[in-house]
């Protein structure tokens, strides 16, 4: 993402909301200092794989992956810290947000359900930025419909043998450790899915295809061919994989909303700065009432998404309550509103807004995937409705 010309970072006014405590204000200062150090802007983003590796290493060295991994598995994950980190990183650099998020999503299930041996082997290395992690749930015919999963594992003594493919796997091709969800057949549908830890050097594991997308990040189809792994790499009990996946997603789904907030806030900040400086009809673009009306809509959309996002995170952290519905609301509203905010920013920039390399053009590509991954907007609506109907 292009560096700002005169913007230093996102506003911190919202830290006065009652969702936050002093630890989050200290984290915000740490994040701002990290961004100001040039740790991100000095990384060459032309080679996405190497850039991602460098970003993970930098985040680990700065101690910022604590928020993604629960301090290497020694503490519960603080959802507000994860959201605050993603929002800040997204404002500065979309690939940095991605890199941070995947360190958490890729190991969340290990922290929740892994053996003490697995936790000690994996989580500290991911926390330090020495290892890169991935979360392998989706398949070509099983995205939102997880029950349609075909990739399978069969028990063979004290091992499991995995066969099949997973696709749309973020960090596929560069990850050291993968949390993989496969069908083990204990029961029909989602009740017959189990979760395993697979390492990149396990025999029978390979990268079938690298996938290019509009906002570049490491993405691949991965393949298992008679991939034999120890039964000790099973997470939880056989047949508990779907529950583990949903618990993991519930932790990090609100953070997707937070990333959308970061993108949207950057778009609004850039649009305001541009409109105030852009001459227009003998005045400035910012003096036009239509421009001001757009800013009003953009600001309200951002704040509504932020309130839902940090409510969901606070509810999980402080109240210890389920957040399935609240996180779904946050993701749906924040990502959809961010798309509208960024589209407005492109319009305000005019022709410059769609020029390759401009910040608005980059944000326009970055935001689109957030309305799809970890449950598309349409799926979030179904989740919200189902939770309401349970009452």
Short mmCIF file of C-alpha atoms in Angstrom, two decimals:
data_model
loop_
_atom_site.label_atom_id
_atom_site.label_comp_id
_atom_site.label_asym_id
_atom_site.label_seq_id
_atom_site.Cartn_x
_atom_site.Cartn_y
_atom_site.Cartn_z
CA UNK A 1 0.00 0.00 0.00
CA UNK A 2 1.34 3.42 -0.92
CA UNK A 3 2.74 5.55 1.89
CA UNK A 4 0.72 8.63 2.84
CA UNK A 5 2.06 12.02 1.85
CA UNK A 6 1.16 13.84 5.05
CA UNK A 7 -0.88 11.41 7.15
CA UNK A 8 0.93 9.79 10.06
CA UNK A 9 -1.62 7.26 11.26
CA UNK A 10 -5.22 6.64 12.26
CA UNK A 11 -7.07 8.74 14.81
CA UNK A 12 -7.14 7.35 18.35
CA UNK A 13 -10.28 9.18 19.53
CA UNK A 14 -12.23 5.94 19.77
CA UNK A 15 -9.93 4.61 22.50
CA UNK A 16 -11.98 6.71 24.93
CA UNK A 17 -14.93 4.38 24.34
CA UNK A 18 -15.71 2.17 27.37
CA UNK A 19 -14.70 -0.97 25.48
CA UNK A 20 -11.00 -0.29 26.08
CA UNK A 21 -8.64 -0.17 29.03
CA UNK A 22 -5.13 1.16 29.56
CA UNK A 23 -3.51 -1.92 28.03
CA UNK A 24 -5.18 -1.16 24.70
CA UNK A 25 -4.02 2.44 24.79
CA UNK A 26 -0.48 1.20 25.42
CA UNK A 27 -0.83 -1.24 22.53
CA UNK A 28 -1.99 1.60 20.25
CA UNK A 29 1.15 3.57 21.13
CA UNK A 30 3.28 0.51 20.42
CA UNK A 31 1.60 -0.01 17.06
CA UNK A 32 2.03 3.64 16.09
CA UNK A 33 5.71 3.54 17.03
CA UNK A 34 6.17 0.38 14.97
CA UNK A 35 4.58 1.99 11.92
CA UNK A 36 6.57 5.19 12.37
CA UNK A 37 9.83 3.21 12.56
CA UNK A 38 9.62 2.35 8.86
CA UNK A 39 9.51 -1.37 9.61
CA UNK A 40 6.71 -1.79 7.06
CA UNK A 41 7.48 0.90 4.51
CA UNK A 42 11.04 -0.36 4.11
CA UNK A 43 9.89 -3.82 3.02
CA UNK A 44 9.83 -4.43 -0.74
CA UNK A 45 6.27 -5.51 -1.58
CA UNK A 46 7.01 -6.44 -5.21
CA UNK A 47 7.72 -10.06 -4.17
CA UNK A 48 4.63 -10.93 -2.14
CA UNK A 49 5.98 -14.16 -0.62
CA UNK A 50 9.20 -12.59 0.62
CA UNK A 51 7.38 -9.46 1.74
CA UNK A 52 5.01 -11.57 3.81
CA UNK A 53 7.91 -13.44 5.40
CA UNK A 54 9.66 -10.16 6.20
CA UNK A 55 6.50 -8.65 7.68
CA UNK A 56 5.87 -11.68 9.90
CA UNK A 57 9.45 -11.52 11.13
CA UNK A 58 9.18 -7.79 11.83
CA UNK A 59 5.88 -8.22 13.68
CA UNK A 60 7.36 -11.02 15.75
CA UNK A 61 10.49 -9.05 16.65
CA UNK A 62 8.31 -6.11 17.71
CA UNK A 63 6.23 -8.34 19.98
CA UNK A 64 3.07 -7.57 18.03
CA UNK A 65 2.16 -11.20 17.36
CA UNK A 66 1.30 -11.64 21.04
CA UNK A 67 -2.16 -10.30 20.22
CA UNK A 68 -2.65 -12.95 17.52
CA UNK A 69 -1.33 -15.96 19.43
CA UNK A 70 -2.20 -15.20 23.04
CA UNK A 71 1.46 -14.50 23.83
CA UNK A 72 2.50 -17.79 22.29
CA UNK A 73 -0.28 -19.72 23.97
CA UNK A 74 0.49 -18.54 27.50
CA UNK A 75 -2.53 -16.22 27.73
CA UNK A 76 -6.08 -16.12 26.33
CA UNK A 77 -6.39 -14.18 23.09
CA UNK A 78 -7.63 -10.66 23.78
CA UNK A 79 -10.09 -9.94 20.99
CA UNK A 80 -9.92 -6.18 21.45
CA UNK A 81 -6.13 -6.27 21.11
CA UNK A 82 -6.39 -8.40 17.97
CA UNK A 83 -8.98 -6.02 16.50
CA UNK A 84 -6.99 -2.92 17.40
CA UNK A 85 -3.87 -4.40 15.82
CA UNK A 86 -5.65 -5.38 12.62
CA UNK A 87 -7.33 -1.99 12.31
CA UNK A 88 -4.02 -0.18 12.72
CA UNK A 89 -2.06 -2.44 10.39
CA UNK A 90 -4.79 -2.28 7.74
CA UNK A 91 -4.65 1.53 7.84
CA UNK A 92 -0.93 1.35 7.06
CA UNK A 93 -0.44 -1.79 4.97
CA UNK A 94 -2.93 -4.40 3.78
CA UNK A 95 -0.34 -7.18 3.56
CA UNK A 96 0.74 -6.51 7.15
CA UNK A 97 -2.85 -6.89 8.31
CA UNK A 98 -3.08 -10.17 6.40
CA UNK A 99 0.19 -11.47 7.84
CA UNK A 100 -0.83 -10.69 11.40
CA UNK A 101 -4.32 -12.18 11.00
CA UNK A 102 -3.08 -15.47 9.60
CA UNK A 103 -0.63 -15.97 12.46
CA UNK A 104 -3.67 -15.97 14.71
CA UNK A 105 -6.20 -17.79 12.56
CA UNK A 106 -3.69 -20.46 11.57
CA UNK A 107 -2.89 -21.35 15.17
CA UNK A 108 -6.12 -20.46 16.98
CA UNK A 109 -7.32 -24.06 16.92
CA UNK A 110 -3.98 -25.26 18.30
CA UNK A 111 -4.32 -22.86 21.21
CA UNK A 112 -7.90 -23.98 21.82
CA UNK A 113 -7.59 -27.75 21.41
CA UNK A 114 -3.98 -28.78 20.86
CA UNK A 115 -2.01 -30.94 23.25
CA UNK A 116 0.52 -29.26 25.50
CA UNK A 117 3.27 -30.77 23.34
CA UNK A 118 1.82 -29.28 20.15
CA UNK A 119 1.25 -25.91 21.77
CA UNK A 120 4.86 -25.76 22.96
CA UNK A 121 6.18 -26.89 19.58
CA UNK A 122 4.21 -24.45 17.43
CA UNK A 123 2.87 -21.38 19.21
CA UNK A 124 6.12 -19.79 20.45
CA UNK A 125 7.67 -20.02 16.98
CA UNK A 126 4.62 -18.45 15.36
CA UNK A 127 4.55 -15.76 18.03
CA UNK A 128 8.22 -14.95 17.38
CA UNK A 129 7.65 -14.67 13.63
CA UNK A 130 9.96 -17.63 12.99
CA UNK A 131 7.16 -19.79 11.55
CA UNK A 132 4.25 -18.86 9.31
CA UNK A 133 0.88 -20.51 9.86
CA UNK A 134 -2.17 -21.32 7.73
CA UNK A 135 -5.82 -22.33 8.23
CA UNK A 136 -7.04 -24.95 5.73
CA UNK A 137 -10.83 -25.35 5.75
CA UNK A 138 -12.17 -24.47 2.27
CA UNK A 139 -12.40 -26.78 -0.73
CA UNK A 140 -13.50 -26.23 -4.32
CA UNK A 141 -16.97 -27.59 -3.56
CA UNK A 142 -17.01 -26.76 0.14
CA UNK A 143 -16.64 -23.09 1.00
CA UNK A 144 -19.59 -21.73 2.92
CA UNK A 145 -21.06 -25.25 2.90
CA UNK A 146 -18.48 -26.92 5.14
CA UNK A 147 -20.57 -30.11 5.35
CA UNK A 148 -19.76 -30.77 1.67
CA UNK A 149 -16.08 -31.32 2.56
CA UNK A 150 -14.46 -34.25 0.73
CA UNK A 151 -10.81 -34.15 1.84
CA UNK A 152 -10.47 -37.09 4.23
CA UNK A 153 -8.31 -38.85 6.80
CA UNK A 154 -8.37 -42.48 7.86
CA UNK A 155 -6.93 -44.00 11.02
CA UNK A 156 -4.00 -46.37 10.54
CA UNK A 157 -2.67 -47.57 13.87
CA UNK A 158 -1.19 -44.61 15.72
CA UNK A 159 -1.26 -42.47 12.55
CA UNK A 160 -3.79 -40.82 10.25
CA UNK A 161 -3.48 -40.79 6.47
CA UNK A 162 -4.80 -37.68 4.70
CA UNK A 163 -5.96 -37.54 1.08
CA UNK A 164 -7.56 -34.76 -0.95
CA UNK A 165 -7.20 -31.06 -1.61
CA UNK A 166 -7.89 -27.73 0.09
CA UNK A 167 -8.08 -24.47 -1.80
CA UNK A 168 -8.12 -20.70 -1.22
CA UNK A 169 -5.60 -21.35 1.55
CA UNK A 170 -3.99 -18.11 2.69
CA UNK A 171 -0.25 -18.52 3.25
CA UNK A 172 -0.43 -21.66 1.12
CA UNK A 173 3.04 -22.19 -0.29
CA UNK A 174 4.93 -20.28 2.39
CA UNK A 175 3.48 -21.61 5.66
CA UNK A 176 5.47 -23.86 7.96
CA UNK A 177 2.43 -25.21 9.81
CA UNK A 178 -1.15 -25.80 8.64
CA UNK A 179 -4.29 -26.40 10.70
CA UNK A 180 -6.27 -28.73 8.42
CA UNK A 181 -9.90 -29.81 8.65
CA UNK A 182 -10.80 -33.13 7.00
CA UNK A 183 -13.57 -35.70 6.98
CA UNK A 184 -12.98 -38.64 9.34
CA UNK A 185 -16.51 -40.05 9.12
CA UNK A 186 -17.63 -40.36 12.74
CA UNK A 187 -21.07 -39.06 11.69
CA UNK A 188 -22.74 -37.45 8.67
CA UNK A 189 -22.21 -33.80 7.78
CA UNK A 190 -20.23 -31.51 10.04
CA UNK A 191 -20.18 -34.02 12.89
CA UNK A 192 -17.73 -36.19 10.95
CA UNK A 193 -14.96 -33.60 10.55
CA UNK A 194 -11.71 -33.57 12.52
CA UNK A 195 -8.82 -31.11 12.79
CA UNK A 196 -5.11 -31.89 12.43
CA UNK A 197 -1.77 -30.12 12.42
CA UNK A 198 0.28 -30.68 9.26
CA UNK A 199 3.81 -29.42 8.72
CA UNK A 200 5.04 -28.26 5.32
CA UNK A 201 7.71 -30.97 5.20
CA UNK A 202 5.35 -33.87 5.94
CA UNK A 203 5.66 -36.54 3.20
CA UNK A 204 2.60 -36.53 0.97
CA UNK A 205 1.92 -32.82 1.41
CA UNK A 206 2.38 -30.56 -1.61
CA UNK A 207 1.33 -27.31 -3.21
CA UNK A 208 -0.95 -28.10 -6.13
CA UNK A 209 -1.42 -24.55 -7.42
CA UNK A 210 -0.59 -20.97 -6.49
CA UNK A 211 -3.52 -18.57 -6.83
CA UNK A 212 -3.26 -14.89 -7.80
CA UNK A 213 -5.89 -12.44 -6.53
CA UNK A 214 -6.57 -8.73 -6.96
CA UNK A 215 -4.97 -7.79 -3.63
CA UNK A 216 -1.80 -9.92 -3.77
CA UNK A 217 -1.08 -12.24 -0.87
CA UNK A 218 0.19 -15.83 -0.66
CA UNK A 219 -2.68 -18.14 -1.64
CA UNK A 220 -2.72 -21.72 -2.87
CA UNK A 221 -4.43 -25.04 -3.38
CA UNK A 222 -2.75 -27.65 -1.20
CA UNK A 223 -2.79 -31.41 -1.78
CA UNK A 224 -2.53 -34.48 0.43
CA UNK A 225 -1.55 -37.78 -1.17
CA UNK A 226 -1.18 -40.58 1.35
CA UNK A 227 0.03 -37.95 3.81
CA UNK A 228 0.82 -39.88 6.98
CA UNK A 229 0.89 -37.93 10.26
CA UNK A 230 0.99 -39.03 13.92
CA UNK A 231 -2.36 -39.32 15.70
CA UNK A 232 -0.91 -36.96 18.32
CA UNK A 233 -1.44 -34.15 15.78
CA UNK A 234 -5.22 -34.51 16.13
CA UNK A 235 -6.79 -31.37 17.68
CA UNK A 236 -9.46 -32.24 20.20
CA UNK A 237 -11.35 -35.49 19.71
CA UNK A 238 -12.30 -37.18 16.42
CA UNK A 239 -15.38 -35.52 14.96
CA UNK A 240 -14.87 -32.23 16.82
CA UNK A 241 -13.23 -30.41 13.92
CA UNK A 242 -16.24 -28.35 12.89
CA UNK A 243 -16.78 -27.10 16.44
CA UNK A 244 -13.11 -26.23 16.71
CA UNK A 245 -13.21 -24.37 13.38
CA UNK A 246 -16.28 -22.38 14.41
CA UNK A 247 -14.77 -21.50 17.80
CA UNK A 248 -11.65 -20.29 16.01
CA UNK A 249 -13.64 -18.23 13.53
CA UNK A 250 -15.74 -16.75 16.34
CA UNK A 251 -12.53 -15.43 17.91
CA UNK A 252 -11.17 -13.86 14.73
CA UNK A 253 -14.32 -12.94 12.77
CA UNK A 254 -14.64 -9.61 14.59
CA UNK A 255 -11.05 -8.87 13.63
CA UNK A 256 -12.03 -9.06 9.95
CA UNK A 257 -14.45 -6.25 10.70
CA UNK A 258 -11.61 -4.37 12.37
CA UNK A 259 -9.42 -4.71 9.28
CA UNK A 260 -12.27 -3.29 7.21
CA UNK A 261 -12.40 -0.34 9.62
CA UNK A 262 -8.71 0.29 9.06
CA UNK A 263 -9.12 0.32 5.29
CA UNK A 264 -12.20 2.55 5.51
CA UNK A 265 -10.59 5.01 7.90
CA UNK A 266 -7.56 5.31 5.64
CA UNK A 267 -9.85 5.99 2.70
CA UNK A 268 -11.75 8.69 4.58
CA UNK A 269 -8.54 10.30 5.88
CA UNK A 270 -7.08 10.40 2.38
CA UNK A 271 -10.30 11.71 0.85
CA UNK A 272 -10.63 14.51 3.41
CA UNK A 273 -7.02 15.58 2.93
CA UNK A 274 -7.37 15.48 -0.85
CA UNK A 275 -10.69 17.37 -0.92
CA UNK A 276 -9.34 20.15 1.30
CA UNK A 277 -6.39 20.67 -1.05
CA UNK A 278 -8.13 20.17 -4.42
CA UNK A 279 -9.15 23.44 -6.14
CA UNK A 280 -12.67 23.26 -7.52
CA UNK A 281 -14.90 25.97 -9.03
CA UNK A 282 -12.94 28.80 -7.43
CA UNK A 283 -12.90 27.12 -4.04
CA UNK A 284 -12.00 23.64 -2.87
CA UNK A 285 -13.65 20.28 -3.40
CA UNK A 286 -14.30 20.07 0.34
CA UNK A 287 -16.47 23.22 0.16
CA UNK A 288 -19.04 21.54 -2.06
CA UNK A 289 -22.12 20.35 -0.18
CA UNK A 290 -22.18 17.06 -2.08
CA UNK A 291 -18.65 16.34 -0.90
CA UNK A 292 -19.58 17.19 2.67
CA UNK A 293 -22.64 14.95 2.46
CA UNK A 294 -20.42 12.11 1.28
CA UNK A 295 -18.10 12.64 4.23
CA UNK A 296 -21.06 12.53 6.60
CA UNK A 297 -22.18 9.19 5.21
CA UNK A 298 -18.64 7.80 5.28
CA UNK A 299 -17.96 8.81 8.88
CA UNK A 300 -21.29 7.46 10.14
CA UNK A 301 -20.75 4.18 8.31
CA UNK A 302 -17.31 3.75 9.86
CA UNK A 303 -18.48 4.50 13.39
CA UNK A 304 -21.45 2.15 13.17
CA UNK A 305 -19.13 -0.66 12.10
CA UNK A 306 -16.63 0.23 14.83
CA UNK A 307 -19.26 0.17 17.56
CA UNK A 308 -20.44 -3.29 16.49
CA UNK A 309 -16.87 -4.55 16.14
CA UNK A 310 -15.62 -3.51 19.54
CA UNK A 311 -18.88 -4.46 21.23
CA UNK A 312 -18.39 -8.02 19.96
CA UNK A 313 -14.76 -8.09 21.11
CA UNK A 314 -15.63 -6.58 24.52
CA UNK A 315 -18.48 -9.03 25.00
CA UNK A 316 -16.08 -11.94 24.47
CA UNK A 317 -13.17 -10.52 26.49
CA UNK A 318 -14.97 -8.96 29.43
CA UNK A 319 -18.34 -10.67 29.67
CA UNK A 320 -17.11 -14.08 28.56
CA UNK A 321 -20.25 -14.56 26.49
CA UNK A 322 -20.75 -16.17 23.07
CA UNK A 323 -20.33 -13.73 20.20
CA UNK A 324 -21.56 -15.71 17.22
CA UNK A 325 -24.33 -13.25 16.42
CA UNK A 326 -22.45 -10.14 17.48
CA UNK A 327 -19.32 -11.00 15.48
CA UNK A 328 -21.45 -11.80 12.43
CA UNK A 329 -23.17 -8.42 12.71
CA UNK A 330 -19.83 -6.67 13.05
CA UNK A 331 -18.30 -8.40 10.05
CA UNK A 332 -21.35 -7.84 7.87
CA UNK A 333 -21.80 -4.14 8.68
CA UNK A 334 -18.14 -3.14 8.87
CA UNK A 335 -17.10 -4.81 5.60
CA UNK A 336 -20.14 -3.68 3.63
CA UNK A 337 -19.83 -0.11 4.94
CA UNK A 338 -16.10 -0.09 4.23
CA UNK A 339 -16.75 -1.06 0.62
CA UNK A 340 -19.09 1.92 0.29
CA UNK A 341 -16.67 4.28 2.04
CA UNK A 342 -13.78 3.29 -0.20
CA UNK A 343 -15.93 3.54 -3.32
CA UNK A 344 -16.87 7.09 -2.26
CA UNK A 345 -13.20 7.91 -1.74
CA UNK A 346 -12.37 6.70 -5.25
CA UNK A 347 -15.16 8.93 -6.60
CA UNK A 348 -13.85 11.94 -4.70
CA UNK A 349 -10.37 11.38 -6.13
CA UNK A 350 -11.88 11.22 -9.62
CA UNK A 351 -9.62 9.84 -12.35
CA UNK A 352 -6.70 9.75 -9.96
CA UNK A 353 -8.69 7.39 -7.75
CA UNK A 354 -8.41 4.48 -10.18
CA UNK A 355 -4.80 5.06 -11.19
CA UNK A 356 -2.63 2.05 -10.44
CA UNK A 357 -0.47 2.70 -7.41
CA UNK A 358 -2.75 5.29 -5.83
CA UNK A 359 -3.83 4.59 -2.28
CA UNK A 360 -7.54 4.60 -3.20
CA UNK A 361 -6.96 2.07 -5.97
CA UNK A 362 -5.07 -0.18 -3.57
CA UNK A 363 -7.77 0.09 -0.91
CA UNK A 364 -10.45 -0.69 -3.50
CA UNK A 365 -8.71 -4.00 -4.23
CA UNK A 366 -7.95 -4.74 -0.59
CA UNK A 367 -11.50 -4.40 0.73
CA UNK A 368 -13.29 -6.67 -1.72
CA UNK A 369 -12.14 -10.01 -0.34
CA UNK A 370 -13.18 -9.13 3.22
CA UNK A 371 -16.84 -9.34 2.21
CA UNK A 372 -16.23 -12.98 1.23
CA UNK A 373 -13.65 -14.71 3.41
CA UNK A 374 -14.43 -16.13 6.86
CA UNK A 375 -18.06 -16.23 5.84
CA UNK A 376 -19.53 -14.11 3.06
CA UNK A 377 -21.99 -11.34 3.92
CA UNK A 378 -24.87 -13.56 2.88
CA UNK A 379 -23.67 -16.25 5.30
CA UNK A 380 -23.43 -13.69 8.12
CA UNK A 381 -27.08 -12.81 7.58
CA UNK A 382 -28.03 -16.47 7.93
CA UNK A 383 -25.93 -16.80 11.09
CA UNK A 384 -27.61 -13.78 12.64
CA UNK A 385 -31.06 -15.04 11.74
CA UNK A 386 -30.39 -18.52 13.13
CA UNK A 387 -29.16 -17.08 16.41
CA UNK A 388 -32.30 -14.96 16.66
CA UNK A 389 -34.52 -17.94 15.94
CA UNK A 390 -32.87 -19.94 18.72
CA UNK A 391 -34.15 -17.46 21.28
#
